[in-house]
Structures are given as structure tokens and as C-alpha cells.
Coordinates of C-alpha atoms in Angstrom, one line a residue:
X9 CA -10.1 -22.4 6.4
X10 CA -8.5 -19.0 7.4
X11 CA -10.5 -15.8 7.4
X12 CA -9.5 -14.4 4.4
X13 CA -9.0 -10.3 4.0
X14 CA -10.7 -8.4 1.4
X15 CA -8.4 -6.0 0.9
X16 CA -10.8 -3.0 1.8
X17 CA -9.1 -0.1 3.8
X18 CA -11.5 1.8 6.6
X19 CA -12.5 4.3 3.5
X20 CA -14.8 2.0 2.5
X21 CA -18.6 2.4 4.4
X22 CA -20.3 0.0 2.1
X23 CA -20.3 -3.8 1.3
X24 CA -19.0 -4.5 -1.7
X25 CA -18.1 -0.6 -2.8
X26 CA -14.4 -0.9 -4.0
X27 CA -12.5 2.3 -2.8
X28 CA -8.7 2.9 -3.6
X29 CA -7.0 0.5 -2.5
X30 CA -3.0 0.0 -1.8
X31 CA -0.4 -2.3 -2.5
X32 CA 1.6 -3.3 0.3
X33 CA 3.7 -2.9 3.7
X34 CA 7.4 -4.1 4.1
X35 CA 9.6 -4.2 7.5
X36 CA 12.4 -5.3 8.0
X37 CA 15.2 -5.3 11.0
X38 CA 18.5 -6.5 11.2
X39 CA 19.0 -7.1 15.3
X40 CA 21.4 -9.6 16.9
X41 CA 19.8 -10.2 20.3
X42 CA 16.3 -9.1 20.0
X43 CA 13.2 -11.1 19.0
X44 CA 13.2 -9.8 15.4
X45 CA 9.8 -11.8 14.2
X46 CA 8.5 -9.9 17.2
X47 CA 9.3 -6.6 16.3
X48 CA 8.4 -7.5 12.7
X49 CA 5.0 -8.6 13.4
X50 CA 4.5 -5.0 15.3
X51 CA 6.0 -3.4 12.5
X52 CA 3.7 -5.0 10.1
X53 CA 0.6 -4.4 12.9
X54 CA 1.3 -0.9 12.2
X55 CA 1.7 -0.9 8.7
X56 CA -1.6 -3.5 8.1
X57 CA -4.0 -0.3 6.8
X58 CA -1.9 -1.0 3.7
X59 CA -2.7 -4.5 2.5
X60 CA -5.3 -6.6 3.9
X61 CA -5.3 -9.8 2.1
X62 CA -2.7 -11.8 3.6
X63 CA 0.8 -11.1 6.0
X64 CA 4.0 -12.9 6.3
X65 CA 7.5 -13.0 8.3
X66 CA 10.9 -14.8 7.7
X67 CA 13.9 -15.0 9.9
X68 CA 17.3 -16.1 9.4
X69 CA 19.7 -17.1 11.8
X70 CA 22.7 -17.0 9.8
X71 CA 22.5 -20.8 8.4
X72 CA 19.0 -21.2 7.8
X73 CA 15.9 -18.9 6.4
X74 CA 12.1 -19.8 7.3
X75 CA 9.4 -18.4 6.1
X76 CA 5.5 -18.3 7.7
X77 CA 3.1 -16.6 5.8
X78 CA -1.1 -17.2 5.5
X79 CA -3.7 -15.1 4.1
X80 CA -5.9 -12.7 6.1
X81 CA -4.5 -9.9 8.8
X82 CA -1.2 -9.7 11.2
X83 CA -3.5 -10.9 13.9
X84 CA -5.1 -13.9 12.3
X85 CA -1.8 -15.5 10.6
X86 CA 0.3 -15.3 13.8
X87 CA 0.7 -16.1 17.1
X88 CA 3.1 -16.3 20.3
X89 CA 3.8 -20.5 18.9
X90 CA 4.0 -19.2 15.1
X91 CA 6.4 -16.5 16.4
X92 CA 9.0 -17.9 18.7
X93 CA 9.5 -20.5 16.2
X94 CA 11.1 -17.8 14.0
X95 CA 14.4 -17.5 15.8
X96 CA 16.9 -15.3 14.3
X97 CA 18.7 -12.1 13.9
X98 CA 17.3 -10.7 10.5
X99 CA 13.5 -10.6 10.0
X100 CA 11.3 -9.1 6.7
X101 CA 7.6 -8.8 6.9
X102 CA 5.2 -8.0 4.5
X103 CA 1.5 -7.5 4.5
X104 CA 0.0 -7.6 0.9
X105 CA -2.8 -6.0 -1.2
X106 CA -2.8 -7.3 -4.7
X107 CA -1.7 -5.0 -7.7
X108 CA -0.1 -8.3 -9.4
X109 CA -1.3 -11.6 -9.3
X110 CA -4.4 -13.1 -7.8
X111 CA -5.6 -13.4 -4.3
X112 CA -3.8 -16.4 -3.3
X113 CA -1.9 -18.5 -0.8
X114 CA 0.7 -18.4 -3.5
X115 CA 0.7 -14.9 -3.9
X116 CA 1.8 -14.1 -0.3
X117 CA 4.8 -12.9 0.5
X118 CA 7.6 -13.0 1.6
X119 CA 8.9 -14.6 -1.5
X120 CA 11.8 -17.1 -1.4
X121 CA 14.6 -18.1 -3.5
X122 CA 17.8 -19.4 -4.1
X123 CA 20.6 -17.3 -4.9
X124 CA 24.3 -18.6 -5.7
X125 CA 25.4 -18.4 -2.2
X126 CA 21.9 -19.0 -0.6
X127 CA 18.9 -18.1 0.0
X128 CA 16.5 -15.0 -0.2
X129 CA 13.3 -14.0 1.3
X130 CA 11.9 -10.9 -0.5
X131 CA 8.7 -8.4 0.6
X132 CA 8.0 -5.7 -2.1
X133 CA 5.6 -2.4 -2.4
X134 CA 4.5 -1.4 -5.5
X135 CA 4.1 -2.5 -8.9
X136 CA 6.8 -2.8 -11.9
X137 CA 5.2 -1.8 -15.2
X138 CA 7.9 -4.1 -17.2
X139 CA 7.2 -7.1 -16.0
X140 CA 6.5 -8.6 -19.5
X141 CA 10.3 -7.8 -20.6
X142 CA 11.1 -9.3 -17.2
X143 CA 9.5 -13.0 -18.0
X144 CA 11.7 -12.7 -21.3
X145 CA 14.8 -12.3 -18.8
X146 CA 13.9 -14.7 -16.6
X147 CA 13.6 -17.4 -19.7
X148 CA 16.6 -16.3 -21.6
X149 CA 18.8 -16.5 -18.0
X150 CA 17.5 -19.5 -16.7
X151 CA 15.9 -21.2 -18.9
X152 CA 11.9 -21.4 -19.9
X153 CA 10.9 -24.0 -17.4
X154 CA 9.5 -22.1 -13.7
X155 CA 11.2 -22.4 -10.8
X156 CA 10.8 -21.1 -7.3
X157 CA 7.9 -19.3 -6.5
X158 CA 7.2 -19.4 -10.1
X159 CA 7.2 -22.8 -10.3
X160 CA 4.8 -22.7 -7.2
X161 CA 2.2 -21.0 -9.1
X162 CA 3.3 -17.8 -8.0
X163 CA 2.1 -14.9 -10.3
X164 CA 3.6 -11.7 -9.1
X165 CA 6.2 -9.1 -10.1
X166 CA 7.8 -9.9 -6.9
X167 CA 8.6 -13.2 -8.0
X168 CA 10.2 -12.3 -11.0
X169 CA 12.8 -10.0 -8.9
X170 CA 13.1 -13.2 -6.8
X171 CA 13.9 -15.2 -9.6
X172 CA 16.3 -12.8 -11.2
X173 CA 17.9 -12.7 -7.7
X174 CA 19.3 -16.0 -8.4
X175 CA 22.4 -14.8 -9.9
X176 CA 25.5 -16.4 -11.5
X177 CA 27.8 -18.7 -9.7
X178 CA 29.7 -17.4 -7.3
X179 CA 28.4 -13.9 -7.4
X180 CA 26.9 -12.1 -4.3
X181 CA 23.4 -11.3 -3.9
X182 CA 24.6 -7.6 -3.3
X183 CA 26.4 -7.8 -6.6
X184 CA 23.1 -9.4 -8.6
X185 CA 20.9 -6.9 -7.3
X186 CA 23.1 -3.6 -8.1
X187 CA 23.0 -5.2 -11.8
X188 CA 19.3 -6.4 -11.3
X189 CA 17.3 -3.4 -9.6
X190 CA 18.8 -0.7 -12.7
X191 CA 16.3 -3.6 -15.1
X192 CA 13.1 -2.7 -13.0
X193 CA 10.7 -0.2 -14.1
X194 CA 7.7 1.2 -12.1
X195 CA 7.3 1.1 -8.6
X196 CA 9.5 -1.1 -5.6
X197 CA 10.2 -0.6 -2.5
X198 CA 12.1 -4.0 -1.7
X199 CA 13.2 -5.2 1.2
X200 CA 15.2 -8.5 1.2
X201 CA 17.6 -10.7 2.8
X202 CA 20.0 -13.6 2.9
X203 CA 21.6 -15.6 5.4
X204 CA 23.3 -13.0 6.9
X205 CA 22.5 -9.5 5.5
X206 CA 19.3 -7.4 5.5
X207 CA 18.7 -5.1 2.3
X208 CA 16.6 -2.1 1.5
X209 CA 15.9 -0.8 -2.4
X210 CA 13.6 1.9 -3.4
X211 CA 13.1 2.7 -7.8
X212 CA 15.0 5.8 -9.1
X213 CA 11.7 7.8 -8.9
X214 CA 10.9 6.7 -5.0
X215 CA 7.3 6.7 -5.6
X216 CA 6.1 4.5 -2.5
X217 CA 7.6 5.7 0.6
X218 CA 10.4 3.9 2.8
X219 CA 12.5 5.2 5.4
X220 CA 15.0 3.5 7.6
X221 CA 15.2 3.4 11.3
X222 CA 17.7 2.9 14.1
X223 CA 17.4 0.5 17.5
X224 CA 19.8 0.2 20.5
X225 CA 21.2 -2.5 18.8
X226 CA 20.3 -3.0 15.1
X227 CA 18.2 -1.5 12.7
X228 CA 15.1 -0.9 10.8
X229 CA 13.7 -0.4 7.2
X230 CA 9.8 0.6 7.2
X231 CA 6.9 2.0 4.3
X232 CA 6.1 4.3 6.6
X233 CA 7.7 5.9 10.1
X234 CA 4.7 4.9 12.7
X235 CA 6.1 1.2 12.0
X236 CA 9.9 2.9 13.5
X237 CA 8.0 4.3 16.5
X238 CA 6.0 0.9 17.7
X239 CA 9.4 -1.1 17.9
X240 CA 10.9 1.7 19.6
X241 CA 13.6 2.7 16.7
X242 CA 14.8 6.4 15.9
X243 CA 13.9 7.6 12.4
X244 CA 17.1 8.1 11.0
X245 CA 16.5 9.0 7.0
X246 CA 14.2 8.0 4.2
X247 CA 15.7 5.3 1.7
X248 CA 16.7 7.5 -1.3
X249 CA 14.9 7.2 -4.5
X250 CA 17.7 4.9 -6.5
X251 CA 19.3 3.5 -3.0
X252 CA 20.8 0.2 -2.3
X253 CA 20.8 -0.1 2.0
X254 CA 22.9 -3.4 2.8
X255 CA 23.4 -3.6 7.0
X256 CA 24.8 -6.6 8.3
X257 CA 27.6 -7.5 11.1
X258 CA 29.7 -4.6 9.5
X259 CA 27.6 -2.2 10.1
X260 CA 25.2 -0.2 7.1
X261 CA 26.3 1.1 4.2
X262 CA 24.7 2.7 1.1
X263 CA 25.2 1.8 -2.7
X264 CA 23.3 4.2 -5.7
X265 CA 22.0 1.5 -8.9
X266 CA 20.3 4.8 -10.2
X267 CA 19.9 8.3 -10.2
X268 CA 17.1 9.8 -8.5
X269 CA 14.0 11.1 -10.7
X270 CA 11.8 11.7 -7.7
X271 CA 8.3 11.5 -8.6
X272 CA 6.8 10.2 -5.3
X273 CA 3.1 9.5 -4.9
X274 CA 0.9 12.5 -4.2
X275 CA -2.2 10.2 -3.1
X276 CA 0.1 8.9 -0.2
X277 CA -0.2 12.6 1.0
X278 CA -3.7 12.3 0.4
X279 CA -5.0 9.5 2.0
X280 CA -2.7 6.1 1.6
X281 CA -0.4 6.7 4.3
X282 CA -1.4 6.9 8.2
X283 CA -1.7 10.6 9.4
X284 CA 1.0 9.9 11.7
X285 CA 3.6 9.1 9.2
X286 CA 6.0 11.6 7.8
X287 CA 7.5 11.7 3.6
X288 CA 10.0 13.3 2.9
X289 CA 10.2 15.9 6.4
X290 CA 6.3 16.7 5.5
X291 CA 3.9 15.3 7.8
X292 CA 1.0 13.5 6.6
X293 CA -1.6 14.7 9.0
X294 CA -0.2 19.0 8.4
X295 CA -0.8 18.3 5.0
X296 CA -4.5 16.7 5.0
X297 CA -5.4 20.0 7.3
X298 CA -3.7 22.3 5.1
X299 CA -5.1 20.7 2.3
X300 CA -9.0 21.3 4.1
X301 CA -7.4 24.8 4.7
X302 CA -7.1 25.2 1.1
X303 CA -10.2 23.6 0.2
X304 CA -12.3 26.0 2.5
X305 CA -10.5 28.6 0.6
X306 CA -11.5 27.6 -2.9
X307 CA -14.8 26.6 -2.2
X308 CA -16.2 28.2 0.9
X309 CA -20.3 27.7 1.7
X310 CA -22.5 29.0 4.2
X311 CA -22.9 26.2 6.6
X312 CA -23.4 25.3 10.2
X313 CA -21.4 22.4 11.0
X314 CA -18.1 20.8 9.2
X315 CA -17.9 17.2 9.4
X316 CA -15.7 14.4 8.4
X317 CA -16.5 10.8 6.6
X318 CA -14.7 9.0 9.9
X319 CA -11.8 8.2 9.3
X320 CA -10.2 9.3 6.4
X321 CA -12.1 12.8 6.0
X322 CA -10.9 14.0 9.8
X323 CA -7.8 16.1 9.1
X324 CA -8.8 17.6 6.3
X325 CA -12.4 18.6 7.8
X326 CA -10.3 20.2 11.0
X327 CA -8.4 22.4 8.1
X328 CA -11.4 23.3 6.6
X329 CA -13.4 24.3 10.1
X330 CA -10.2 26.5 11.0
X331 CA -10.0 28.3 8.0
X332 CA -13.4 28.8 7.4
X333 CA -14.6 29.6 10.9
X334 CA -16.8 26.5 11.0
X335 CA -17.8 25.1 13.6
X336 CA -16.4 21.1 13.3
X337 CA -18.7 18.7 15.1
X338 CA -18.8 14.7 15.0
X339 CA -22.1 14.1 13.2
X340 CA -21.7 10.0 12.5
X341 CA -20.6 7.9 14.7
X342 CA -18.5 5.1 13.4
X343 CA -18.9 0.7 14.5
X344 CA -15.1 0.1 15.2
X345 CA -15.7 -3.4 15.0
X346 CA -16.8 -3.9 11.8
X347 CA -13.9 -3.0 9.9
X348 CA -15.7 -6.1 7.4
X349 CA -18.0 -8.7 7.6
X350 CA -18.1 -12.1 6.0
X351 CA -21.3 -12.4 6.6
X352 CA -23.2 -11.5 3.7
X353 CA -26.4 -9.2 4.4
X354 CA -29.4 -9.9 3.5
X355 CA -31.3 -8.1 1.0
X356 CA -33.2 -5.7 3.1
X357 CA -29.8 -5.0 5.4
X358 CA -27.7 -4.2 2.3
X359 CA -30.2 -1.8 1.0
X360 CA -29.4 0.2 4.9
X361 CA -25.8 0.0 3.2
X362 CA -23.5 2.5 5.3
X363 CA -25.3 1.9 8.3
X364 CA -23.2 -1.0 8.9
X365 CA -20.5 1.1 9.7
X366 CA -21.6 4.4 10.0
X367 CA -24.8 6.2 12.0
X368 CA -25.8 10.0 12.4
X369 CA -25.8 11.7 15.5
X370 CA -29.3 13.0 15.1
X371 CA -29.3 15.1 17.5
X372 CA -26.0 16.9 16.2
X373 CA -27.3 17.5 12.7
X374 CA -31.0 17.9 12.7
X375 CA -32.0 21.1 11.3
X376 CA -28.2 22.2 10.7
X377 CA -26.4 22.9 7.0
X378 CA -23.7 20.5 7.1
X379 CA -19.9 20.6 5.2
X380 CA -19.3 17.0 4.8
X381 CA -15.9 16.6 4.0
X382 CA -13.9 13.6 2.2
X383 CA -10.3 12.3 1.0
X384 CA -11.8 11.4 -2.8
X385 CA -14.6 10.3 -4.6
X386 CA -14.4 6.8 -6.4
X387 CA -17.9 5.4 -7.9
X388 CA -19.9 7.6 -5.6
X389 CA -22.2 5.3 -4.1
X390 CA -20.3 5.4 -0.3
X391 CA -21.1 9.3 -1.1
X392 CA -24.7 8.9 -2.2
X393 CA -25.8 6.5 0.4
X394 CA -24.2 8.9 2.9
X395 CA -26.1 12.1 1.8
X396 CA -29.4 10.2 1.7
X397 CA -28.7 9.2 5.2
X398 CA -27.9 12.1 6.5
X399 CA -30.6 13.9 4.9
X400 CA -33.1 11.1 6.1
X401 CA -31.4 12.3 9.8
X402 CA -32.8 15.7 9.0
X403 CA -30.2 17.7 7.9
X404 CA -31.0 20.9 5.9
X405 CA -28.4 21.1 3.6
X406 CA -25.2 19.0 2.8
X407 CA -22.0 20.4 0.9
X408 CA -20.0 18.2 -0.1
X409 CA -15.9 19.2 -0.3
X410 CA -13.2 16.6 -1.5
X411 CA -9.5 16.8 -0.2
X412 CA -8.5 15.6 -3.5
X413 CA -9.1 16.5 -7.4
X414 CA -11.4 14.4 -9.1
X415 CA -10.0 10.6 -9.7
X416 CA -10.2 9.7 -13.9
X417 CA -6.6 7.7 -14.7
X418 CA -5.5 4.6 -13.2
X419 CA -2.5 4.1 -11.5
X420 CA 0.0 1.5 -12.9
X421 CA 2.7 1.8 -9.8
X422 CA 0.8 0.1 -6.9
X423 CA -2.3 1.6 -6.3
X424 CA -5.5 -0.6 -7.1
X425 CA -8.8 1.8 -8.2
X426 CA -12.0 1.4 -9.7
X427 CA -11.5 0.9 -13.8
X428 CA -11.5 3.6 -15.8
X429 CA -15.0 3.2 -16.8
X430 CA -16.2 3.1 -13.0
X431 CA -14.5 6.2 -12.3
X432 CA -17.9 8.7 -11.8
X433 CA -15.4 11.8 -12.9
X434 CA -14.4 10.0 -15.9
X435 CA -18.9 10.3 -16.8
X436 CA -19.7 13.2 -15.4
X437 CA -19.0 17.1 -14.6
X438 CA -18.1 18.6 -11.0
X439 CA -22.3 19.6 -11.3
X440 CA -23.2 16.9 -12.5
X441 CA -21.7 14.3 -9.9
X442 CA -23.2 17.0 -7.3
X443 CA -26.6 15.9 -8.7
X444 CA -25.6 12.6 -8.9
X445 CA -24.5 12.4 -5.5
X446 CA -28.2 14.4 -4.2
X447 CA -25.5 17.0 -2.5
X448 CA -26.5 20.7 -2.7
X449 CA -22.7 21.8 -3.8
X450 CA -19.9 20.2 -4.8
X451 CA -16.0 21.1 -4.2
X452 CA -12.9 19.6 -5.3
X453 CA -9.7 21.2 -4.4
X454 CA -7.4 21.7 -6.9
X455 CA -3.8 19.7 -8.2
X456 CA -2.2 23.0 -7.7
X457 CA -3.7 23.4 -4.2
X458 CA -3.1 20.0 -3.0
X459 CA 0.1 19.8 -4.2
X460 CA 1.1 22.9 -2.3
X461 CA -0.5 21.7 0.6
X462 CA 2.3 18.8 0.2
X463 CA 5.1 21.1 0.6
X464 CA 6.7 19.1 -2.4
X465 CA 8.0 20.6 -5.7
X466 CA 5.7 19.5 -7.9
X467 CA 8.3 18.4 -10.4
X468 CA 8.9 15.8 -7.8
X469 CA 5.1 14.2 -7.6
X470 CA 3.1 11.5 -9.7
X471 CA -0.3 13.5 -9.6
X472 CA -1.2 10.5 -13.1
X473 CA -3.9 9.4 -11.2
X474 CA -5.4 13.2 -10.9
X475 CA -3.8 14.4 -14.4
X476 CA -3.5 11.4 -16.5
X477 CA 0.9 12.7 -17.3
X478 CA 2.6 8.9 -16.3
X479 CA 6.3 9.7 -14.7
X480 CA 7.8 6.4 -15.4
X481 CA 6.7 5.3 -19.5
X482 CA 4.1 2.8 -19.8
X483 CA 4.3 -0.2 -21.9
X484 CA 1.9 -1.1 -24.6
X485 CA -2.1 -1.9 -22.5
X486 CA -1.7 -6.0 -23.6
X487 CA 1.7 -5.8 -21.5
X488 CA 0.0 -4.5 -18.5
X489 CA -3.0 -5.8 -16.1
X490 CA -3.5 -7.4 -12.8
X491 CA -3.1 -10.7 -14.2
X492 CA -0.3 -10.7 -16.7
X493 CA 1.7 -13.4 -15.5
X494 CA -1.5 -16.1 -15.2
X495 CA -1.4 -15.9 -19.3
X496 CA -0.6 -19.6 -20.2
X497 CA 1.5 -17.8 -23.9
X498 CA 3.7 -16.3 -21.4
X499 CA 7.5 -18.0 -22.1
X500 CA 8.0 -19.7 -19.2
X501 CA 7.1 -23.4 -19.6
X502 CA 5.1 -25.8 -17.2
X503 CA 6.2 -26.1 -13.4
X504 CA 8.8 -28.3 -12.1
X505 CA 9.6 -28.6 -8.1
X506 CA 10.9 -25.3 -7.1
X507 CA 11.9 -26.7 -3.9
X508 CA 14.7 -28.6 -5.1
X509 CA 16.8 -25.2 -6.1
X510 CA 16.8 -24.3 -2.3
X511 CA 19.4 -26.1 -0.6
X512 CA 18.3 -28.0 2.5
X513 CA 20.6 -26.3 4.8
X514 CA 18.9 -23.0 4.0
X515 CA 15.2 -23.9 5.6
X516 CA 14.1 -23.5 1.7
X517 CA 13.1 -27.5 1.9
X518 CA 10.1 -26.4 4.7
X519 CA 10.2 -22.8 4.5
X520 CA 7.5 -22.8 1.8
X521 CA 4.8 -25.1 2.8
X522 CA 1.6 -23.9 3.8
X523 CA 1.7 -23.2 7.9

């Protein structure tokens, strides 16, 4: 059996402590000439801090579309074999972190479909919030029994925008998704493709990033730019919010579905994104310092040392030792190799916790009053088990300071937390978590400060997670949840064989079963 990824991004120091976690990656390249899976699986290499859980490529070659996809990380589902069997000139990648749907085989992506002219592979980003009214579509266009993905037992928002791809006879899949993608609501960053054409879409409000790229000879569509610079392809633009990209032998061209609303996600700023990326002309890593600049600003200490929680807490704990006059110092050292275990520990190892990943530097912090600085606080208990540790190290005092406001709403538009009830700022005071925590202060920057430190109009942010104000309208709580689709009342009826919708000469009569 496959080693399976727990979806955990580098933020979390503790087994079994659920941090934030995100929703996806998506690549794509259109490249006549090249070794596109290639350059997808680098792409998605680069991109695999955002989804964990499983990874996936197809290819098309102009007749045919094939699909390999497996759970666990870029590295463990491919290889050179897996990889030169996916010939082609188009390729779309995906590396997944569930916001829809279970953690399944089933679940992967890319998704695939048939269309009236063909075939097409899918990767989304994000989560769609109407996805209830969307099943009701699905039934009342092609009837209640499940085919595709669906009728594979897939469970995902993605597969309804595959199924809805299918179209009317004789209709393009350009044309069926500029009268499709106006019906989404939430969150999607979509990349897609037939036999021939690769697509780009992002929702009106453009809340998870995606930019588009240029090679020598083709060209790219990425989440995020670092994914541009490993294949060696020239960022060109971000994907505007309400933008249909179509690029194929004639070249690219740009169609609007809907007007822009911008309302992009502030916690990509915060800590989602890699520090190399840039949104929207801002880059990531400038911001996290200027928002430790501003932190040190609204909550300055007396303290010897500013350090970071490795490796999220790093740029915003250089802003903080620059503006404050600081010094900044490494005082844990971090295992790079145990990025997770599935091993479980024993009882006596997971009472060490943290340790697993993270150690002091004894001789850094002994005696000093320390500034440990962090992205956000979840539950607390990464926190707690770090301040005991570093106390136990023999530090005098630790401050702690948090890059971001205090977490109380969930997110509905691809972004996984802690419930509402697990949320520690949802129980407790600024003081009080302080206490909690056993720090000797506790500092939050502000929304306003944050935001700033963005270079954003704040008109143009979703801060819902921070302020609990939703951009995009929210359907009624029994129409929203992880696991919507796997309710059996759901108007779709029992499976049939989706494999008999793809046409053989499209690859859709292998391109599904399991690698």
C-alpha cells in the first residue's frame, strides 16, 4: 500500500495537532516539443507545501488523454517509468488537500470526463460553497443516475464542475464552461483541458491565487509563481479574477464569464503561500517582514533575542528584530527529515511532543528573554508545548508575538482549520490565551496592520477567517460541510459504469484505473 499524506504543512511541530491547512496546487503547460508531464511534476514539486494527501498528472497528445494519479506526495506517486509514459503536448497537475470529499483514491485529482467533443481532465483550488444547488443541476441536465467520477465514488466539488463540463451536443468545451463557470460560487482556480487546448479559470472574487507563465515554446498556468521559475517560464500576468485563459495551436487568448469582485485571501499573505511567491505585484516574503515590522511596532517588549517557530515564523521574526533593534538568533533547531512520521510514538515519546521536530539551542537561549515569534495560533498546544520547552532549556522569559489576528471563523473557500469550537480565540481573551499558553506576554497584530502590511486595498481581501464578514454569501450550514456529497438523500441515484461515457479513443477506457 502507498504511503499515504496526512495533509499537515511544516507549521505543524506536533503529532496529531491539526494546524491550517490548504486546499490545493494546480499546473498546467501547454508545450509542443517539451516533456510536459516533466515539467508538470516540477511544477507540482514546487507547489506540494499546498496539499499533501495525494498528486496527479494527465497528458494529452491531441487524440488521447491519460491520467496517473495515487495518493501520498509528488515524489512517492511518480517516477521516470510513470512519467515518460505520459507523452503529450498539454499536461495538468494537481496536488490535493481535502476541503471536499474524503481522503480517498477516488478523491484525487485530476478529474476526468467526457465532454461532447471529448474528453477533460480537470485540477481545481479551492472550495465552491453551492455545491448543493450544483447536484440539483447535475440531475436535472443529465439525469439522477452518477456518472463519471461521480459514478466512481467520487465526492468532490471538482467533480461536479467535471460533470457539468459535459455539455450539449455539439457544443465546445470552451462554450460549456463560459455558460458553466458564471453557476459556481465560492472559491476555483481551475485548470483543465481537452484534446487539444489547455484552460485556466479563476471565480469573480480571485480568492486563491493563479498566475500564468511563458516558456520558449509554450506556456504555463501555476497557484503560485515559484512553480513558473522551476520550469524555467517567465511570469507573464496573474489570471484575472472572472478570467477564462484558453491557449492552444493558435496561440492564447482571454474570455471574461464575470466581473471581478476581488476579494483575494489575506491568510495566503500570511502564511499559505511560499515566501517566494508574489500576488498581485506584492511579494510574499516583504509582506511577512513588514508584517513583524508592524507587529514590533504594536507590541514592543524588552527582550534579548527574537526568534522564529522554523519555518513559518522566519520572515516575520527578521521584521520584528529590524524594527525593534532585536537582536534575531536561531534558538531551535529544526529535523528536516521528519516532515511526518507514520510511525506512531509511543506514549512516553509523544508526551516529548515537539521534540520530534524541533530542539533548543541551549546554549543560544539560556539565561536570555526571548521574542518567539509565529504566523497564527490554532488550538495552542504546538504553542504550549514550545514555551514549556524552551523554558525547560532555561530561558528567562518568552514573549510571544503572532504575525496574524487571532483565528475564530472558519473558512468556507478552501482553507481547512480547526472547528469553530477548537479555535483557542473563540474561548478565551488575548490574556487569557497568554496564560494559557504559560507565555509571559501575548501579541497579536492587528487586521488593519496586516492588511497594510499586504499592500492590498482592503476592499479587495477576505480577512472572514480573522473578522467573521464572508465576501461571497454562504448557503444555509446543512448545505455546507466537508462531506456534503457522501449524503446518500443527495439526488443523484446509485452508480452505473462511468467508464462507458468516455469514448475509447480518448484514453478515458484506462485513464482512470488505479496505477
Amino acid at each position: 500500500m502507498p504511503l499515504r499524506g496526512d495533509g499537515r504543512l511544516n507549521h505543524d511541530l506536533m503529532p496529531g495537532e491539526k494546524g491550517p491547512q490548504d486546499a490545493c496546487g494546480v499546473f498546467g503547460v501547454w508545450a509542443p516539443g517539451e516533456e510536459v508531464a516533466k515539467l508538470a511534476y516540477f511544477g507540482l514539486y514546487a507547489l506540494q507545501h499546498r496539499g499533501q494527501e495525494s498528486a496527479g498528472i494527465a497528458t494529452s497528445n491531441g487524440e488521447q488523454i491519460l491520467v496517473y494519479k495515487d495518493m501520498g506526495l509528488v515524489s512517492q506517486v511518480f517516477d521516470e517509468t510513470a512519467l515518460n509514459a505520459l507523452t503529450g503536448h498539454i499536461a495538468v497537475g494537481h496536488c490535493r488537500y481535502s476541503t471536499t470529499g474524503g481522503v480517498t483514491w477516488e478523491n484525487a485529482q485530476p478529474t476526468l470526463g467526457a465532454t461532447a467533443s471529448g474528453t477533460v481532465a480537470l485540477g481545481h483550488n479551492g472550495n465552491l460553497t453551492n455545491s448543493a444547488d450544483l447536484v440539483n443541476l447535475v440531475a436535472e441536465r443529465y439525469g439522477a443516475q452518477r456518472r463519471g467520477e461521480l459514478a466512481r465514488g467520487n465526492t468532490t466539488d471538482t467533480a461536479l464542475i467535471t460533470a457539468l463540463f459535459a455539455g450539449d451536443a455539439d457544443r465546445t468545451l470552451e462554450a460549456t464552461a463560459l455558460e458553466v463557470l458564471p453557476r459556481l460560487r465560492g472559491a476555483f482556480s481551475l485548470v483543465f483541458m481537452d484534446e487539444n487546448t489547455l484552460y485556466a479559470a479563476r471565480d469573480p472574487q480571485g480568492v486563491r491565487p493563479l498566475v500564468l507563465g511563458r516558456l520558449d515554446r509554450g506556456w504555463v498556468v501555476a497557484s503560485e509563481t515559484p512553480a513558473l521559475d522551476i520550469v524555467g517560464a517567465s511570469y507573464v500576468r496573474d489570471v484575472e479574477p472572472g478570467e477564462l485563459i484558453c491557449i492552444d495551436a493558435d496561440g492564447m487568448r482571454s474570455e471574461r464569464f464575470a466581473e471581478a469582485e476581488r476579494a483575494a485571501c489575506v491568510f495566503e499573505y500570511v502564511y499559505l503561500a511560499r515566501p517566494d511567491n508574489t500576488i498581485n505585484g506584492r511579494s510574499v516574503h516583504s509582506a511577512r517582514v513588514e508584517m513583524g515590522r508592524q507587529l514590533a511596532r504594536e507590541h514592543p517588549v524588552d527582550a534579548d533575542l527574537v526568534i522564529p517557530t522554523p519555518e513559518s515564523g522566519t520572515p516575520a521574526a527578521v521584521g520584528y528584530a529590524a524594527e525593534s533593534g532585536i537582536p534575531f538568533g536561531q534558538g531551535l533547531t529544526k529535523n528536516a527529515y521528519v516532515g511526518r512520521t507514520f510511525i506512531q510514538p509511543s506514549d512516553t515519546l509523544r508526551q516529548l511532543g515537539i521534540r520530534l521536530k524541533l530542539n533548543p539551542l541551549r546554549e543560544v537561549i539560556k539565561g536570555k528573554r526571548l521574542v518567539v515569534v509565529d504566523d497564527s495560533i490554532v488550538r495552542g498546544n504546538t504553542q504550549r508545548a514550545l514555551i514549556r520547552m524552551l523554558r525547560e532549556a532555561g530561558a528567562a522569559e518568552v514573549h510571544v508575538r503572532i504575525s496574524s489576528p487571532p483565528v475564530k471563523w472558519p473558512c468556507f473557500y478552501g482553507i481547512d482549520f480547526a472547528s469553530r469550537a477548537e479555535l483557542i480565540a473563540n474561548g478565551l481573551g488575548v490574556d487569557e490565551i497568554g496564560q494559557s499558553l504559560g507565555a509571559d506576554s501575548l501579541g497579536y497584530i492587528t487586521t488593519e496592520g496586516m492588511i497594510a502590511a499586504t499592500e492590498q486595498p482592503s476592499s479587495q481581501l477576505c480577512a472572514a477567517c480573522f473578522t467573521g464578514k464572508y465576501p461571497i454569501e454562504l448557503p444555509p450550514d446543512d448545505q455546507l460541510g466537508k462531506h456534503l456529497l457522501e449524503q446518500a438523500e443527495l439526488p443523484l441515484g446509485p452508480p452505473e459504469d462511468g467508464l462507458k461515457h468516455l469514448a475509447v479513443r480518448t484514453g478515458g477506457s484506462t485513464a482512470l484505473d488505479h496505477p
